[in-house]
Coordinates of C-alpha atoms in Angstrom, one line a residue:
X188 CA 201.0 18.8 230.2
X189 CA 197.8 20.2 230.9
X190 CA 197.0 24.1 230.6
X191 CA 195.2 26.0 233.8
X192 CA 194.6 29.1 234.5
X193 CA 195.4 31.2 237.6
X194 CA 192.4 33.1 238.4
X195 CA 193.5 36.0 240.2
X196 CA 192.9 39.9 239.6
X197 CA 194.8 39.5 236.3
X198 CA 194.4 35.8 235.1
X199 CA 197.6 33.7 233.7
X200 CA 197.6 30.5 231.9
X201 CA 200.4 28.1 233.5
X202 CA 201.5 24.5 232.9
X203 CA 202.8 22.5 235.9
X204 CA 205.9 20.8 234.9
X205 CA 205.8 16.8 236.0
X206 CA 207.4 16.6 239.8
X207 CA 210.2 14.1 238.1
X208 CA 211.2 17.0 235.8
X209 CA 211.2 19.5 238.5
X210 CA 213.4 17.3 241.1
X211 CA 215.7 16.9 238.2
X212 CA 215.8 20.6 237.4
X213 CA 216.2 21.5 241.4
X214 CA 219.1 19.0 241.7
X215 CA 221.2 20.1 238.4
X216 CA 220.1 23.6 237.9
X217 CA 219.2 24.8 241.4
X218 CA 221.8 26.7 241.7
X219 CA 220.7 29.2 238.9
X220 CA 217.4 30.2 240.9
X221 CA 216.7 33.9 241.0
X222 CA 214.1 35.8 242.9
X223 CA 210.8 33.7 243.3
X224 CA 213.0 30.3 242.6
X225 CA 212.9 31.4 238.9
X226 CA 215.1 29.6 236.5
X227 CA 215.5 30.9 232.9
X228 CA 214.5 28.5 230.2
X229 CA 214.0 28.4 226.4
X230 CA 210.9 26.8 225.6
X231 CA 209.2 25.4 222.3
X232 CA 205.7 24.4 221.7
X233 CA 204.9 23.9 218.4
X234 CA 206.6 26.1 215.8
X235 CA 207.0 28.8 218.7
X236 CA 209.9 29.3 220.8
X237 CA 210.5 32.0 223.5
X238 CA 212.8 32.8 226.5
X239 CA 211.2 33.0 229.9
X240 CA 211.3 31.6 233.5
X241 CA 209.6 28.7 235.0
X242 CA 208.8 29.5 239.0
X243 CA 209.2 27.4 242.0
X244 CA 205.3 26.5 243.3
X245 CA 205.2 25.3 246.6
X246 CA 201.5 24.4 246.6
X247 CA 202.5 21.7 243.7
X248 CA 206.1 20.9 244.9
X249 CA 207.1 21.4 241.0
X250 CA 207.8 24.4 238.9
X251 CA 205.4 26.3 236.7
X252 CA 205.4 27.8 233.6
X253 CA 203.5 30.7 232.6
X254 CA 202.3 30.6 228.8
X255 CA 202.2 34.4 227.1
X256 CA 199.1 35.3 225.2
X257 CA 200.8 35.7 222.1
X258 CA 202.1 32.0 222.5
X259 CA 198.6 30.8 223.4
X260 CA 197.2 32.8 220.3
X261 CA 199.7 31.2 217.5
X262 CA 199.4 27.7 218.8
X263 CA 196.0 27.7 219.7
X264 CA 196.3 26.8 223.4
X265 CA 193.2 27.0 225.6
X266 CA 192.7 26.1 229.3
X267 CA 192.4 22.2 230.0
X268 CA 194.2 21.4 226.9
X269 CA 197.3 18.9 227.1
X270 CA 200.3 20.4 225.1
X271 CA 203.7 19.1 224.6
X272 CA 206.7 21.3 225.7
X273 CA 210.4 21.2 224.7
X274 CA 212.3 22.8 227.6
X275 CA 215.9 23.8 227.6
X276 CA 217.5 25.7 230.7
X277 CA 218.8 28.9 229.6

């Protein structure tokens, strides 16, 4: 998945989940959605694992995963880089 930046007042790094994966999450776990359509997940990138949420994104028709600055620093993640993610529904 490719890292991109939301360029707002406080920029955030995200990845957009593949649409097929997003569709499966909606079918099997959509009932877990909280505010803003968020679903709790545990994510692993490289040697870093943390708990967070994916958020429903109407623009892409998928879910987006925010990438914390601490995780990006630990794993050397920058915008436009393609990364591998292990994602488990929490």
